[in-house]
Amino acid sequence: MTPTPTALEALLMQRTLSDPELLAAAETASDFRILPDATVLKIGGQSIIDRGRAAVFPLVDEIVAARKQHKMLIGTGAGTRARHLYSIAAGLNLPAGVLAQLGASVADQNAAMLGQLMAQHGISAVDGAGLSAVPLYLAEVNAVVFSGMPPYKLWMRPSAEGVIPPYRTDAGCYLVAEQFGCKRMIYVKDEDGLFTANPKTDKGATFIPKISVDEMKAKGLQDSILEFPVLDLLQSARHVREVQVINGLKPGNLTRALAGEHVGTLITAD
């Protein structure tokens, strides 16, 4: 039986927020998708932006053309510069929260650059509180750029091992897609998708067009194409239960993925 609003309020007032009966009652509320017609794109920092003009300009042109038909939230990765910062900070034995702040600064820079490249088309970069204006940007120009690093900063949850922040730009972009209730999450990288091994170093690696999270973990591929926490987030999600990984260096791949074509690899929650 679905609890009435009054019954749910009574539970909220009387129980702890981790009470099983309260959680079960809250779970029965119907889902509300804030931006159900929008797609989140994650533009890889190391795989795309760090390559410079040759990789970025064609992708910008494709995004500008695609926004005539698609609403897009475009998140940026951090890339090689963040790895340099992580190396120095980890060597100084600084905590994960400090590394998260450093990584965020690089993703912010990439968002600013991408926003400037698309400014002439009316596509702006937003951050922090500016995310509340995303619906307005989408209504006006169908696209907006944001920094992919989640804003945990000093509140970053430490990893079980080491000090590298576990929730980085892959996770940050996915969380935006899930919390806004978007229709699709596309990761734009420099490989055709997921392989059985690293195709850059193993010529015998086999392409995998579709796979579930459990299958990835069973094969030991949980950290091969996306940040490991993304898979757990995917399995516990309400809205975005599938993500797509495509090669953004191949013209047309993004356009096809936005149109719903099976390009690259699909990773499913089930």
Short mmCIF file of C-alpha atoms in Angstrom, two decimals:
data_model
loop_
_atom_site.label_atom_id
_atom_site.label_comp_id
_atom_site.label_asym_id
_atom_site.label_seq_id
_atom_site.Cartn_x
_atom_site.Cartn_y
_atom_site.Cartn_z
CA MET A 1 0.00 0.00 0.00
CA THR A 2 1.34 3.45 -0.92
CA PRO A 3 1.60 5.63 2.21
CA THR A 4 -0.33 8.89 2.24
CA PRO A 5 1.68 12.14 2.36
CA THR A 6 0.52 12.54 5.97
CA ALA A 7 1.79 9.07 6.90
CA LEU A 8 5.13 9.70 5.21
CA GLU A 9 5.48 13.03 7.01
CA ALA A 10 4.73 11.32 10.32
CA LEU A 11 7.49 8.80 9.67
CA LEU A 12 9.90 11.60 8.75
CA MET A 13 9.15 13.40 12.00
CA GLN A 14 9.33 10.32 14.23
CA ARG A 15 12.06 8.09 12.82
CA THR A 16 15.73 8.34 12.01
CA LEU A 17 16.44 9.03 8.33
CA SER A 18 17.93 5.54 7.99
CA ASP A 19 14.90 3.78 9.45
CA PRO A 20 13.89 0.83 7.17
CA GLU A 21 10.15 1.61 7.29
CA LEU A 22 10.79 5.26 6.44
CA LEU A 23 13.08 4.33 3.55
CA ALA A 24 10.52 1.85 2.22
CA ALA A 25 7.77 4.49 2.40
CA ALA A 26 9.90 7.10 0.62
CA GLU A 27 10.77 4.53 -2.07
CA THR A 28 7.11 4.24 -3.07
CA ALA A 29 6.97 7.87 -4.22
CA SER A 30 6.80 8.14 -8.00
CA ASP A 31 9.98 9.21 -9.79
CA PHE A 32 10.20 12.67 -11.29
CA ARG A 33 12.61 13.29 -14.16
CA ILE A 34 13.72 16.93 -14.28
CA LEU A 35 15.26 16.93 -17.79
CA PRO A 36 13.92 13.79 -19.48
CA ASP A 37 14.68 15.03 -23.02
CA ALA A 38 18.34 15.92 -22.40
CA THR A 39 21.50 13.89 -22.98
CA VAL A 40 24.69 14.24 -20.95
CA LEU A 41 27.96 14.03 -22.88
CA LYS A 42 31.28 13.53 -21.14
CA ILE A 43 34.15 14.85 -23.29
CA GLY A 44 37.30 13.06 -22.21
CA GLY A 45 40.10 15.27 -20.96
CA GLN A 46 43.05 13.05 -21.82
CA SER A 47 41.37 11.28 -24.74
CA ILE A 48 39.93 14.34 -26.52
CA ILE A 49 40.72 17.79 -25.08
CA ASP A 50 44.44 17.15 -24.48
CA ARG A 51 44.82 16.31 -28.18
CA GLY A 52 44.10 19.92 -29.05
CA ARG A 53 42.68 21.41 -32.22
CA ALA A 54 42.74 18.25 -34.36
CA ALA A 55 40.43 16.39 -31.96
CA VAL A 56 38.43 19.22 -30.40
CA PHE A 57 37.42 21.35 -33.41
CA PRO A 58 35.62 18.58 -35.38
CA LEU A 59 33.79 17.52 -32.21
CA VAL A 60 32.73 21.11 -31.52
CA ASP A 61 31.34 21.35 -35.07
CA GLU A 62 29.43 18.09 -34.56
CA ILE A 63 27.97 19.28 -31.24
CA VAL A 64 26.90 22.62 -32.74
CA ALA A 65 25.16 20.82 -35.60
CA ALA A 66 23.54 18.26 -33.28
CA ARG A 67 22.04 20.85 -30.97
CA LYS A 68 19.46 21.64 -33.66
CA GLN A 69 17.75 18.38 -32.72
CA HIS A 70 19.16 17.39 -29.32
CA LYS A 71 19.41 18.97 -25.87
CA MET A 72 22.88 18.38 -24.44
CA LEU A 73 24.67 18.89 -21.12
CA ILE A 74 28.37 18.72 -22.02
CA GLY A 75 30.70 17.75 -19.17
CA THR A 76 34.49 17.97 -19.38
CA GLY A 77 37.15 15.63 -18.09
CA ALA A 78 40.40 16.71 -16.47
CA GLY A 79 43.04 14.71 -18.32
CA THR A 80 46.82 14.69 -18.25
CA ARG A 81 47.30 17.91 -16.29
CA ALA A 82 45.23 16.49 -13.44
CA ARG A 83 47.38 13.35 -13.46
CA HIS A 84 50.48 15.51 -13.04
CA LEU A 85 48.84 17.28 -10.10
CA TYR A 86 47.77 13.98 -8.54
CA SER A 87 51.31 12.68 -8.86
CA ILE A 88 52.83 15.65 -7.05
CA ALA A 89 50.12 15.87 -4.38
CA ALA A 90 50.16 12.13 -3.68
CA GLY A 91 53.94 12.28 -3.39
CA LEU A 92 53.49 14.97 -0.75
CA ASN A 93 51.05 12.65 1.06
CA LEU A 94 48.14 15.09 0.75
CA PRO A 95 44.64 13.68 1.34
CA ALA A 96 42.04 12.70 -1.28
CA GLY A 97 40.01 15.86 -0.64
CA VAL A 98 42.91 18.09 -1.61
CA LEU A 99 43.56 16.02 -4.74
CA ALA A 100 39.87 16.36 -5.61
CA GLN A 101 40.16 20.15 -5.47
CA LEU A 102 43.22 20.07 -7.72
CA GLY A 103 41.56 17.76 -10.22
CA ALA A 104 38.47 19.96 -10.26
CA SER A 105 40.57 22.99 -11.17
CA VAL A 106 41.73 21.29 -14.38
CA ALA A 107 38.24 20.09 -15.35
CA ASP A 108 37.08 23.68 -14.75
CA GLN A 109 39.76 24.97 -17.13
CA ASN A 110 38.68 22.51 -19.81
CA ALA A 111 35.04 23.55 -19.39
CA ALA A 112 36.03 27.21 -19.72
CA MET A 113 37.99 26.52 -22.91
CA LEU A 114 35.20 24.44 -24.45
CA GLY A 115 32.69 27.13 -23.51
CA GLN A 116 34.78 29.80 -25.20
CA LEU A 117 35.06 27.72 -28.37
CA MET A 118 31.27 27.44 -28.56
CA ALA A 119 30.44 30.93 -27.28
CA GLN A 120 29.79 32.28 -30.78
CA HIS A 121 26.98 29.75 -31.03
CA GLY A 122 25.43 30.88 -27.76
CA ILE A 123 26.62 27.84 -25.81
CA SER A 124 27.92 28.86 -22.36
CA ALA A 125 29.88 27.17 -19.57
CA VAL A 126 28.31 27.12 -16.10
CA ASP A 127 29.55 25.97 -12.72
CA GLY A 128 28.35 25.64 -9.15
CA ALA A 129 25.10 27.47 -8.60
CA GLY A 130 24.95 28.10 -12.34
CA LEU A 131 23.72 24.55 -12.81
CA SER A 132 20.33 25.76 -11.59
CA ALA A 133 20.10 27.77 -14.83
CA VAL A 134 20.69 24.71 -17.04
CA PRO A 135 16.98 24.39 -18.03
CA LEU A 136 17.04 27.98 -19.31
CA TYR A 137 20.18 27.36 -21.39
CA LEU A 138 18.65 24.20 -22.83
CA ALA A 139 15.41 26.00 -23.67
CA GLU A 140 17.29 28.77 -25.47
CA VAL A 141 20.22 27.07 -27.24
CA ASN A 142 19.82 23.31 -26.52
CA ALA A 143 23.29 22.97 -24.98
CA VAL A 144 25.41 23.97 -21.99
CA VAL A 145 28.95 23.12 -20.82
CA PHE A 146 29.88 22.16 -17.25
CA SER A 147 32.92 20.85 -15.38
CA GLY A 148 32.64 17.10 -14.92
CA MET A 149 34.35 16.87 -11.52
CA PRO A 150 31.79 16.42 -8.73
CA PRO A 151 32.10 19.27 -6.18
CA TYR A 152 33.00 17.11 -3.18
CA LYS A 153 36.38 18.82 -2.71
CA LEU A 154 37.48 18.34 0.92
CA TRP A 155 34.38 16.20 1.47
CA MET A 156 35.56 13.61 -1.07
CA ARG A 157 35.09 10.07 0.22
CA PRO A 158 38.57 8.50 0.47
CA SER A 159 39.36 5.32 -1.43
CA ALA A 160 40.02 2.09 0.43
CA GLU A 161 43.54 2.29 -0.98
CA GLY A 162 45.64 5.31 -1.88
CA VAL A 163 44.63 8.97 -2.09
CA ILE A 164 43.42 9.29 -5.69
CA PRO A 165 39.82 10.62 -5.56
CA PRO A 166 37.50 7.72 -6.47
CA TYR A 167 34.72 9.99 -7.79
CA ARG A 168 36.17 11.95 -10.67
CA THR A 169 34.77 13.30 -13.95
CA ASP A 170 33.24 10.05 -15.25
CA ALA A 171 31.27 9.78 -12.03
CA GLY A 172 30.48 13.49 -11.89
CA CYS A 173 28.94 13.52 -15.36
CA TYR A 174 26.99 10.35 -14.66
CA LEU A 175 25.57 11.79 -11.43
CA VAL A 176 24.35 14.87 -13.33
CA ALA A 177 22.58 12.59 -15.83
CA GLU A 178 21.00 10.50 -13.10
CA GLN A 179 19.93 13.33 -10.80
CA PHE A 180 18.42 15.36 -13.66
CA GLY A 181 16.70 12.22 -14.92
CA CYS A 182 18.20 12.58 -18.39
CA LYS A 183 17.43 10.13 -21.17
CA ARG A 184 21.00 9.18 -22.08
CA MET A 185 24.62 9.27 -20.86
CA ILE A 186 27.34 9.17 -23.54
CA TYR A 187 31.08 9.02 -22.81
CA VAL A 188 33.14 10.45 -25.65
CA LYS A 189 36.60 8.88 -25.58
CA ASP A 190 39.40 7.91 -27.97
CA GLU A 191 38.60 4.19 -28.31
CA ASP A 192 35.74 2.46 -30.11
CA GLY A 193 34.42 1.31 -26.74
CA LEU A 194 35.21 -1.49 -24.30
CA PHE A 195 37.68 -4.24 -25.20
CA THR A 196 38.80 -7.42 -23.46
CA ALA A 197 42.17 -5.71 -22.92
CA ASN A 198 43.79 -2.35 -23.62
CA PRO A 199 43.68 -2.07 -27.44
CA LYS A 200 46.53 0.46 -27.33
CA THR A 201 48.93 -2.17 -25.98
CA ASP A 202 47.31 -5.52 -26.83
CA LYS A 203 46.68 -6.20 -30.53
CA GLY A 204 44.67 -9.28 -29.60
CA ALA A 205 42.08 -7.28 -27.64
CA THR A 206 38.50 -8.02 -28.70
CA PHE A 207 35.78 -5.39 -28.97
CA ILE A 208 32.72 -5.80 -26.70
CA PRO A 209 29.57 -4.14 -28.14
CA LYS A 210 27.36 -4.66 -25.07
CA ILE A 211 27.94 -5.84 -21.52
CA SER A 212 26.38 -5.66 -18.07
CA VAL A 213 28.06 -4.36 -14.94
CA ASP A 214 28.14 -7.84 -13.39
CA GLU A 215 29.73 -9.26 -16.54
CA MET A 216 32.37 -6.51 -16.49
CA LYS A 217 33.24 -7.29 -12.89
CA ALA A 218 33.34 -11.03 -13.54
CA LYS A 219 35.77 -10.46 -16.43
CA GLY A 220 37.93 -8.10 -14.37
CA LEU A 221 37.12 -5.14 -16.64
CA GLN A 222 35.56 -2.92 -13.98
CA ASP A 223 38.24 -0.23 -14.22
CA SER A 224 39.15 -0.52 -17.89
CA ILE A 225 37.01 2.14 -19.62
CA LEU A 226 35.16 4.05 -16.87
CA GLU A 227 35.96 4.94 -13.29
CA PHE A 228 35.09 1.96 -11.09
CA PRO A 229 32.47 3.79 -8.92
CA VAL A 230 30.39 4.59 -12.02
CA LEU A 231 29.44 0.92 -12.29
CA ASP A 232 28.07 0.83 -8.75
CA LEU A 233 26.24 4.11 -9.35
CA LEU A 234 24.74 2.62 -12.51
CA GLN A 235 23.41 -0.42 -10.68
CA SER A 236 21.72 1.66 -7.98
CA ALA A 237 20.27 4.24 -10.40
CA ARG A 238 16.58 4.98 -10.94
CA HIS A 239 16.74 6.71 -14.32
CA VAL A 240 19.95 6.18 -16.31
CA ARG A 241 20.40 2.40 -16.31
CA GLU A 242 22.64 2.28 -19.37
CA VAL A 243 25.64 4.28 -20.57
CA GLN A 244 27.29 4.42 -23.99
CA VAL A 245 31.01 4.71 -24.73
CA ILE A 246 31.97 5.97 -28.20
CA ASN A 247 35.04 7.06 -30.12
CA GLY A 248 34.80 10.83 -30.51
CA LEU A 249 37.78 10.90 -32.87
CA LYS A 250 35.65 9.31 -35.59
CA PRO A 251 33.40 11.90 -37.26
CA GLY A 252 29.71 11.10 -37.08
CA ASN A 253 29.88 8.75 -34.09
CA LEU A 254 28.44 11.32 -31.71
CA THR A 255 25.64 12.25 -34.11
CA ARG A 256 24.71 8.59 -34.50
CA ALA A 257 24.80 7.96 -30.75
CA LEU A 258 22.58 10.98 -30.07
CA ALA A 259 20.12 9.58 -32.60
CA GLY A 260 19.92 6.37 -30.56
CA GLU A 261 22.13 4.17 -32.73
CA HIS A 262 24.20 1.42 -31.14
CA VAL A 263 27.64 2.95 -31.66
CA GLY A 264 30.52 1.87 -29.49
CA THR A 265 29.81 -0.09 -26.30
CA LEU A 266 26.63 -0.14 -24.21
CA ILE A 267 27.12 -0.86 -20.50
CA THR A 268 23.91 -1.82 -18.74
CA ALA A 269 22.94 -2.01 -15.09
CA ASP A 270 21.33 -5.44 -15.51
#
